[in-house]
Amino acid sequence: MPERGKTRLMLAILAGVFAFLYVPISVLIALSFNAGGLPTAWTGFSVKWYGELFANRDIMHAALNTLIVAVVSTLLATILGTLLAVGVEIRRRKGRFLETIIFAPMIIPDIVLAIALLSFFSMLNVKMGLHTIIVSHVVFNLAFVCSVVRARLKTFDWSIVEASADLGASTATTLRRVVLPVLMPAVIAGALLAFTLSVDEFIIAFFTAGAGRSSITLPMQIFAMIRFGVTPEINALATLVMLFSVIALALSQRLNRGGLPGQ
């Protein structure tokens, strides 16, 4: 096949893949501005469903719960994941067994991890609620933060740590004033990734939330709403969640390439 023909074929395949991925999302976004109540029939442009969305108390309460869970779990996962990554690299302990332990939450299917966490909390007779969702999301996000920070550590110049020690700095001072500033773009990128995953996560939260509406998160609320059919209000909510996730992931990828935006 001529080179030009191969190029056209690859472009056609690429266009088909992108269309398969993004045409349904584009339709969802368009229908969120649909004036009519039917979710699949276009009757005119309107933003009223976004107003209905923000006036819905159940959705706002679920959004607040999601924000609480995401912020707290991200903070804890970022601290623990960063320390884990630094500790593993400093000790230079490598091997398949250690890698498996660290990255197991990323490999294990969500449903398996959710059942394991549910069994663990039940065994300890822990009353489930937002606090158990937070702990579960920390377990889930820890490996992601650790992997992002460790990727940054692969190009880290450890001679500056030795220089800091030679100048009399303690381990804590070296970590705070030498290591963390260099790792900060990766730490922020890992935090953004953890925050996005926590906002979007459904299965683990569903299993560890317990009974009652007090611990319902936004994905759980969306699941409860779509059981009665998809409405433009749900389309509007999905559009906002997707927009937020895309922005957070884009920032995470930008920071993970090294350097803060504008540098």
mmCIF file of C-alpha atoms in Angstrom:
data_model
loop_
_atom_site.group_PDB
_atom_site.id
_atom_site.type_symbol
_atom_site.label_atom_id
_atom_site.label_comp_id
_atom_site.label_asym_id
_atom_site.label_seq_id
_atom_site.Cartn_x
_atom_site.Cartn_y
_atom_site.Cartn_z
ATOM 1 C CA MET A 1 0.000 0.000 0.000
ATOM 2 C CA PRO A 2 1.410 3.453 -0.910
ATOM 3 C CA GLU A 3 2.510 5.691 1.940
ATOM 4 C CA ARG A 4 -0.291 8.197 1.230
ATOM 5 C CA GLY A 5 -2.869 5.402 1.345
ATOM 6 C CA LYS A 6 -1.564 4.211 4.716
ATOM 7 C CA THR A 7 -1.768 7.739 6.079
ATOM 8 C CA ARG A 8 -5.358 8.142 4.924
ATOM 9 C CA LEU A 9 -6.298 4.771 6.410
ATOM 10 C CA MET A 10 -4.760 5.668 9.778
ATOM 11 C CA LEU A 11 -6.526 9.047 9.769
ATOM 12 C CA ALA A 12 -9.827 7.350 8.946
ATOM 13 C CA ILE A 13 -9.367 4.852 11.792
ATOM 14 C CA LEU A 14 -8.396 7.668 14.175
ATOM 15 C CA ALA A 15 -11.430 9.704 13.137
ATOM 16 C CA GLY A 16 -13.685 6.692 13.684
ATOM 17 C CA VAL A 17 -12.278 6.059 17.160
ATOM 18 C CA PHE A 18 -12.671 9.696 18.187
ATOM 19 C CA ALA A 19 -16.204 9.779 16.789
ATOM 20 C CA PHE A 20 -17.090 6.619 18.731
ATOM 21 C CA LEU A 21 -15.726 8.177 21.935
ATOM 22 C CA TYR A 22 -16.905 11.751 21.695
ATOM 23 C CA VAL A 23 -20.081 11.865 19.592
ATOM 24 C CA PRO A 24 -22.232 10.431 22.462
ATOM 25 C CA ILE A 25 -20.642 12.946 24.864
ATOM 26 C CA SER A 26 -21.343 15.779 22.420
ATOM 27 C CA VAL A 27 -24.980 14.675 22.134
ATOM 28 C CA LEU A 28 -25.290 14.604 25.932
ATOM 29 C CA ILE A 29 -23.892 18.139 26.207
ATOM 30 C CA ALA A 30 -26.188 19.404 23.467
ATOM 31 C CA LEU A 31 -29.284 17.840 25.062
ATOM 32 C CA SER A 32 -28.451 19.478 28.397
ATOM 33 C CA PHE A 33 -29.459 22.738 26.696
ATOM 34 C CA ASN A 34 -32.700 21.260 25.355
ATOM 35 C CA ALA A 35 -35.737 23.412 26.200
ATOM 36 C CA GLY A 36 -38.154 20.479 26.226
ATOM 37 C CA GLY A 37 -38.585 17.875 28.896
ATOM 38 C CA LEU A 38 -37.849 14.980 26.558
ATOM 39 C CA PRO A 39 -34.206 13.938 26.886
ATOM 40 C CA THR A 40 -33.790 12.833 23.257
ATOM 41 C CA ALA A 41 -35.966 15.229 21.204
ATOM 42 C CA TRP A 42 -34.600 18.705 20.499
ATOM 43 C CA THR A 43 -37.213 21.457 20.965
ATOM 44 C CA GLY A 44 -35.065 24.572 21.341
ATOM 45 C CA PHE A 45 -32.137 26.083 23.224
ATOM 46 C CA SER A 46 -32.460 26.818 26.939
ATOM 47 C CA VAL A 47 -30.342 26.868 30.094
ATOM 48 C CA LYS A 48 -33.290 26.316 32.416
ATOM 49 C CA TRP A 49 -32.189 22.791 33.327
ATOM 50 C CA TYR A 50 -29.032 24.171 34.866
ATOM 51 C CA GLY A 51 -31.223 26.398 37.026
ATOM 52 C CA GLU A 52 -33.356 23.376 37.937
ATOM 53 C CA LEU A 53 -30.182 21.522 38.769
ATOM 54 C CA PHE A 54 -28.916 24.094 41.261
ATOM 55 C CA ALA A 55 -32.383 24.355 42.823
ATOM 56 C CA ASN A 56 -32.515 20.610 43.542
ATOM 57 C CA ARG A 57 -31.691 20.145 47.238
ATOM 58 C CA ASP A 58 -30.930 16.444 46.927
ATOM 59 C CA ILE A 59 -28.349 17.078 44.220
ATOM 60 C CA MET A 60 -26.772 19.978 46.117
ATOM 61 C CA HIS A 61 -26.552 17.863 49.293
ATOM 62 C CA ALA A 62 -24.942 15.022 47.335
ATOM 63 C CA ALA A 63 -22.536 17.495 45.712
ATOM 64 C CA LEU A 64 -21.532 18.807 49.149
ATOM 65 C CA ASN A 65 -20.903 15.258 50.384
ATOM 66 C CA THR A 66 -18.827 14.539 47.291
ATOM 67 C CA LEU A 67 -16.790 17.691 47.848
ATOM 68 C CA ILE A 68 -16.137 16.787 51.494
ATOM 69 C CA VAL A 69 -15.087 13.243 50.598
ATOM 70 C CA ALA A 70 -12.922 14.361 47.673
ATOM 71 C CA VAL A 71 -11.101 17.133 49.558
ATOM 72 C CA VAL A 72 -10.351 15.126 52.707
ATOM 73 C CA SER A 73 -9.433 11.892 50.919
ATOM 74 C CA THR A 74 -7.252 13.781 48.428
ATOM 75 C CA LEU A 75 -5.386 15.547 51.218
ATOM 76 C CA LEU A 76 -4.720 12.307 53.093
ATOM 77 C CA ALA A 77 -3.887 10.286 49.968
ATOM 78 C CA THR A 78 -1.520 12.993 48.718
ATOM 79 C CA ILE A 79 0.403 13.146 52.007
ATOM 80 C CA LEU A 80 0.613 9.374 52.430
ATOM 81 C CA GLY A 81 1.271 8.678 48.749
ATOM 82 C CA THR A 82 4.079 11.232 48.564
ATOM 83 C CA LEU A 83 5.739 9.890 51.715
ATOM 84 C CA LEU A 84 5.388 6.330 50.424
ATOM 85 C CA ALA A 85 6.969 7.219 47.079
ATOM 86 C CA VAL A 86 9.868 9.057 48.697
ATOM 87 C CA GLY A 87 10.402 6.292 51.268
ATOM 88 C CA VAL A 88 10.501 3.555 48.640
ATOM 89 C CA GLU A 89 12.962 5.468 46.465
ATOM 90 C CA ILE A 90 15.223 6.405 49.371
ATOM 91 C CA ARG A 91 15.388 2.838 50.609
ATOM 92 C CA ARG A 92 15.968 1.649 47.041
ATOM 93 C CA ARG A 93 13.905 -1.431 47.777
ATOM 94 C CA LYS A 94 12.572 -2.726 44.505
ATOM 95 C CA GLY A 95 10.960 -5.936 43.462
ATOM 96 C CA ARG A 96 7.793 -7.423 42.081
ATOM 97 C CA PHE A 97 6.339 -8.163 45.511
ATOM 98 C CA LEU A 98 6.764 -4.580 46.724
ATOM 99 C CA GLU A 99 5.385 -3.147 43.483
ATOM 100 C CA THR A 100 2.382 -5.472 43.743
ATOM 101 C CA ILE A 101 1.620 -4.340 47.292
ATOM 102 C CA ILE A 102 1.910 -0.644 46.431
ATOM 103 C CA PHE A 103 -0.115 -0.715 43.224
ATOM 104 C CA ALA A 104 -2.643 -3.408 44.154
ATOM 105 C CA PRO A 105 -5.547 -0.925 44.556
ATOM 106 C CA MET A 106 -4.954 0.192 40.961
ATOM 107 C CA ILE A 107 -4.992 -3.367 39.630
ATOM 108 C CA ILE A 108 -7.762 -4.920 41.727
ATOM 109 C CA PRO A 109 -11.240 -4.411 40.197
ATOM 110 C CA ASP A 110 -13.288 -1.773 42.012
ATOM 111 C CA ILE A 111 -16.000 -4.275 42.914
ATOM 112 C CA VAL A 112 -13.479 -6.561 44.626
ATOM 113 C CA LEU A 113 -11.923 -3.682 46.560
ATOM 114 C CA ALA A 114 -15.382 -2.431 47.532
ATOM 115 C CA ILE A 115 -16.449 -5.836 48.895
ATOM 116 C CA ALA A 116 -13.148 -6.177 50.773
ATOM 117 C CA LEU A 117 -13.568 -2.763 52.402
ATOM 118 C CA LEU A 118 -17.198 -3.481 53.251
ATOM 119 C CA SER A 119 -16.206 -6.767 54.892
ATOM 120 C CA PHE A 120 -13.399 -5.037 56.783
ATOM 121 C CA PHE A 121 -15.663 -2.317 58.175
ATOM 122 C CA SER A 122 -18.338 -4.873 59.050
ATOM 123 C CA MET A 123 -15.799 -7.056 60.838
ATOM 124 C CA LEU A 124 -14.743 -4.077 62.964
ATOM 125 C CA ASN A 125 -18.393 -3.108 63.583
ATOM 126 C CA VAL A 126 -17.750 0.360 62.161
ATOM 127 C CA LYS A 127 -20.860 2.423 61.507
ATOM 128 C CA MET A 128 -20.588 3.414 57.878
ATOM 129 C CA GLY A 129 -21.007 6.913 56.521
ATOM 130 C CA LEU A 130 -18.920 9.658 54.943
ATOM 131 C CA HIS A 131 -15.947 8.730 57.132
ATOM 132 C CA THR A 132 -15.809 5.189 55.730
ATOM 133 C CA ILE A 133 -16.100 6.507 52.176
ATOM 134 C CA ILE A 134 -13.173 8.848 52.891
ATOM 135 C CA VAL A 135 -11.009 6.017 54.244
ATOM 136 C CA SER A 136 -11.925 3.829 51.262
ATOM 137 C CA HIS A 137 -11.056 6.571 48.781
ATOM 138 C CA VAL A 138 -7.715 7.117 50.515
ATOM 139 C CA VAL A 139 -6.932 3.416 49.996
ATOM 140 C CA PHE A 140 -8.031 3.677 46.365
ATOM 141 C CA ASN A 141 -6.193 6.920 45.553
ATOM 142 C CA LEU A 142 -2.974 6.203 47.451
ATOM 143 C CA ALA A 143 -1.468 4.096 44.660
ATOM 144 C CA PHE A 144 -2.266 6.702 42.001
ATOM 145 C CA VAL A 145 -0.561 9.498 43.925
ATOM 146 C CA CYS A 146 2.414 7.258 44.659
ATOM 147 C CA SER A 147 2.812 6.301 40.990
ATOM 148 C CA VAL A 148 2.741 9.939 39.825
ATOM 149 C CA VAL A 149 5.296 11.059 42.429
ATOM 150 C CA ARG A 150 7.550 8.053 41.753
ATOM 151 C CA ALA A 151 7.572 8.923 38.054
ATOM 152 C CA ARG A 152 8.945 12.321 39.023
ATOM 153 C CA LEU A 153 11.501 10.722 41.334
ATOM 154 C CA LYS A 154 12.965 8.741 38.435
ATOM 155 C CA THR A 155 14.661 11.970 37.245
ATOM 156 C CA PHE A 156 15.381 13.318 40.730
ATOM 157 C CA ASP A 157 18.995 14.331 41.431
ATOM 158 C CA TRP A 158 19.781 12.689 44.762
ATOM 159 C CA SER A 159 23.075 14.558 45.007
ATOM 160 C CA ILE A 160 21.194 17.599 46.308
ATOM 161 C CA VAL A 161 19.942 15.482 49.210
ATOM 162 C CA GLU A 162 23.516 14.463 49.991
ATOM 163 C CA ALA A 163 24.601 18.094 49.737
ATOM 164 C CA SER A 164 21.852 19.091 52.163
ATOM 165 C CA ALA A 165 23.002 16.442 54.635
ATOM 166 C CA ASP A 166 26.623 17.591 54.280
ATOM 167 C CA LEU A 167 25.527 21.119 55.157
ATOM 168 C CA GLY A 168 24.014 19.860 58.407
ATOM 169 C CA ALA A 169 20.315 19.759 57.505
ATOM 170 C CA SER A 170 18.198 17.169 59.261
ATOM 171 C CA THR A 171 16.152 14.583 57.377
ATOM 172 C CA ALA A 172 12.924 16.499 58.033
ATOM 173 C CA THR A 173 14.466 19.781 56.869
ATOM 174 C CA THR A 174 15.848 18.158 53.731
ATOM 175 C CA LEU A 175 12.467 16.648 52.932
ATOM 176 C CA ARG A 176 10.648 19.943 53.511
ATOM 177 C CA ARG A 177 13.064 22.398 51.888
ATOM 178 C CA VAL A 178 14.845 20.325 49.231
ATOM 179 C CA VAL A 179 12.830 17.279 48.181
ATOM 180 C CA LEU A 180 9.259 18.607 48.319
ATOM 181 C CA PRO A 181 9.877 21.803 46.276
ATOM 182 C CA VAL A 182 11.326 19.705 43.461
ATOM 183 C CA LEU A 183 8.487 17.188 43.672
ATOM 184 C CA MET A 184 5.721 19.780 44.043
ATOM 185 C CA PRO A 185 4.498 19.672 40.384
ATOM 186 C CA ALA A 186 4.114 15.884 40.640
ATOM 187 C CA VAL A 187 2.498 16.152 44.073
ATOM 188 C CA ILE A 188 -0.069 18.639 42.760
ATOM 189 C CA ALA A 189 -0.643 16.497 39.673
ATOM 190 C CA GLY A 190 -1.218 13.436 41.854
ATOM 191 C CA ALA A 191 -3.589 15.408 44.080
ATOM 192 C CA LEU A 192 -5.620 16.587 41.087
ATOM 193 C CA LEU A 193 -5.804 13.046 39.761
ATOM 194 C CA ALA A 194 -6.879 11.722 43.174
ATOM 195 C CA PHE A 195 -9.501 14.464 43.499
ATOM 196 C CA THR A 196 -10.939 13.664 40.067
ATOM 197 C CA LEU A 197 -11.066 9.941 40.775
ATOM 198 C CA SER A 198 -12.753 10.570 44.117
ATOM 199 C CA VAL A 199 -15.400 12.820 42.576
ATOM 200 C CA ASP A 200 -16.208 10.286 39.847
ATOM 201 C CA GLU A 201 -15.946 7.091 41.912
ATOM 202 C CA PHE A 202 -19.224 5.208 42.443
ATOM 203 C CA ILE A 203 -18.780 1.503 43.260
ATOM 204 C CA ILE A 204 -16.605 1.832 46.363
ATOM 205 C CA ALA A 205 -18.705 4.704 47.703
ATOM 206 C CA PHE A 206 -21.900 2.723 47.077
ATOM 207 C CA PHE A 207 -20.641 -0.242 49.105
ATOM 208 C CA THR A 208 -19.150 1.749 51.997
ATOM 209 C CA ALA A 209 -21.719 4.554 52.411
ATOM 210 C CA GLY A 210 -24.093 2.711 54.710
ATOM 211 C CA ALA A 211 -27.841 3.259 54.921
ATOM 212 C CA GLY A 212 -29.622 6.596 54.698
ATOM 213 C CA ARG A 213 -29.292 9.681 52.526
ATOM 214 C CA SER A 214 -26.813 11.513 54.739
ATOM 215 C CA SER A 215 -23.821 9.884 53.036
ATOM 216 C CA ILE A 216 -25.014 9.850 49.419
ATOM 217 C CA THR A 217 -22.434 11.189 46.975
ATOM 218 C CA LEU A 218 -23.064 12.737 43.583
ATOM 219 C CA PRO A 219 -22.449 9.576 41.495
ATOM 220 C CA MET A 220 -24.815 7.694 43.809
ATOM 221 C CA GLN A 221 -27.439 10.419 43.383
ATOM 222 C CA ILE A 222 -27.091 10.254 39.595
ATOM 223 C CA PHE A 223 -27.504 6.471 39.703
ATOM 224 C CA ALA A 224 -30.669 6.852 41.791
ATOM 225 C CA MET A 225 -32.085 9.410 39.347
ATOM 226 C CA ILE A 226 -31.432 7.507 36.115
ATOM 227 C CA ARG A 227 -33.355 4.471 37.369
ATOM 228 C CA PHE A 228 -36.483 6.488 36.567
ATOM 229 C CA GLY A 229 -35.201 7.645 33.178
ATOM 230 C CA VAL A 230 -32.699 10.147 31.802
ATOM 231 C CA THR A 231 -33.881 13.763 31.984
ATOM 232 C CA PRO A 232 -32.269 16.997 30.717
ATOM 233 C CA GLU A 233 -31.499 17.782 34.359
ATOM 234 C CA ILE A 234 -29.301 14.673 34.530
ATOM 235 C CA ASN A 235 -27.700 15.667 31.228
ATOM 236 C CA ALA A 236 -26.851 19.066 32.720
ATOM 237 C CA LEU A 237 -25.396 17.448 35.832
ATOM 238 C CA ALA A 238 -23.339 14.981 33.784
ATOM 239 C CA THR A 239 -22.054 17.845 31.623
ATOM 240 C CA LEU A 240 -20.822 19.806 34.638
ATOM 241 C CA VAL A 241 -19.192 16.752 36.241
ATOM 242 C CA MET A 242 -17.483 15.848 32.971
ATOM 243 C CA LEU A 243 -16.283 19.423 32.435
ATOM 244 C CA PHE A 244 -14.819 19.528 35.928
ATOM 245 C CA SER A 245 -13.112 16.152 35.461
ATOM 246 C CA VAL A 246 -11.587 17.157 32.115
ATOM 247 C CA ILE A 247 -10.193 20.400 33.556
ATOM 248 C CA ALA A 248 -8.700 18.636 36.589
ATOM 249 C CA LEU A 249 -7.145 15.884 34.464
ATOM 250 C CA ALA A 250 -5.744 18.418 31.994
ATOM 251 C CA LEU A 251 -4.090 20.318 34.839
ATOM 252 C CA SER A 252 -2.769 17.062 36.250
ATOM 253 C CA GLN A 253 -1.208 16.084 32.917
ATOM 254 C CA ARG A 254 0.262 19.553 32.462
ATOM 255 C CA LEU A 255 1.869 19.531 35.877
ATOM 256 C CA ASN A 256 3.082 15.952 35.528
ATOM 257 C CA ARG A 257 5.125 16.923 32.464
ATOM 258 C CA GLY A 258 7.192 19.021 34.825
ATOM 259 C CA GLY A 259 6.890 22.596 35.929
ATOM 260 C CA LEU A 260 3.959 24.731 36.835
ATOM 261 C CA PRO A 261 1.833 26.357 34.143
ATOM 262 C CA GLY A 262 3.578 29.350 32.678
ATOM 263 C CA GLN A 263 7.070 28.135 33.469
#
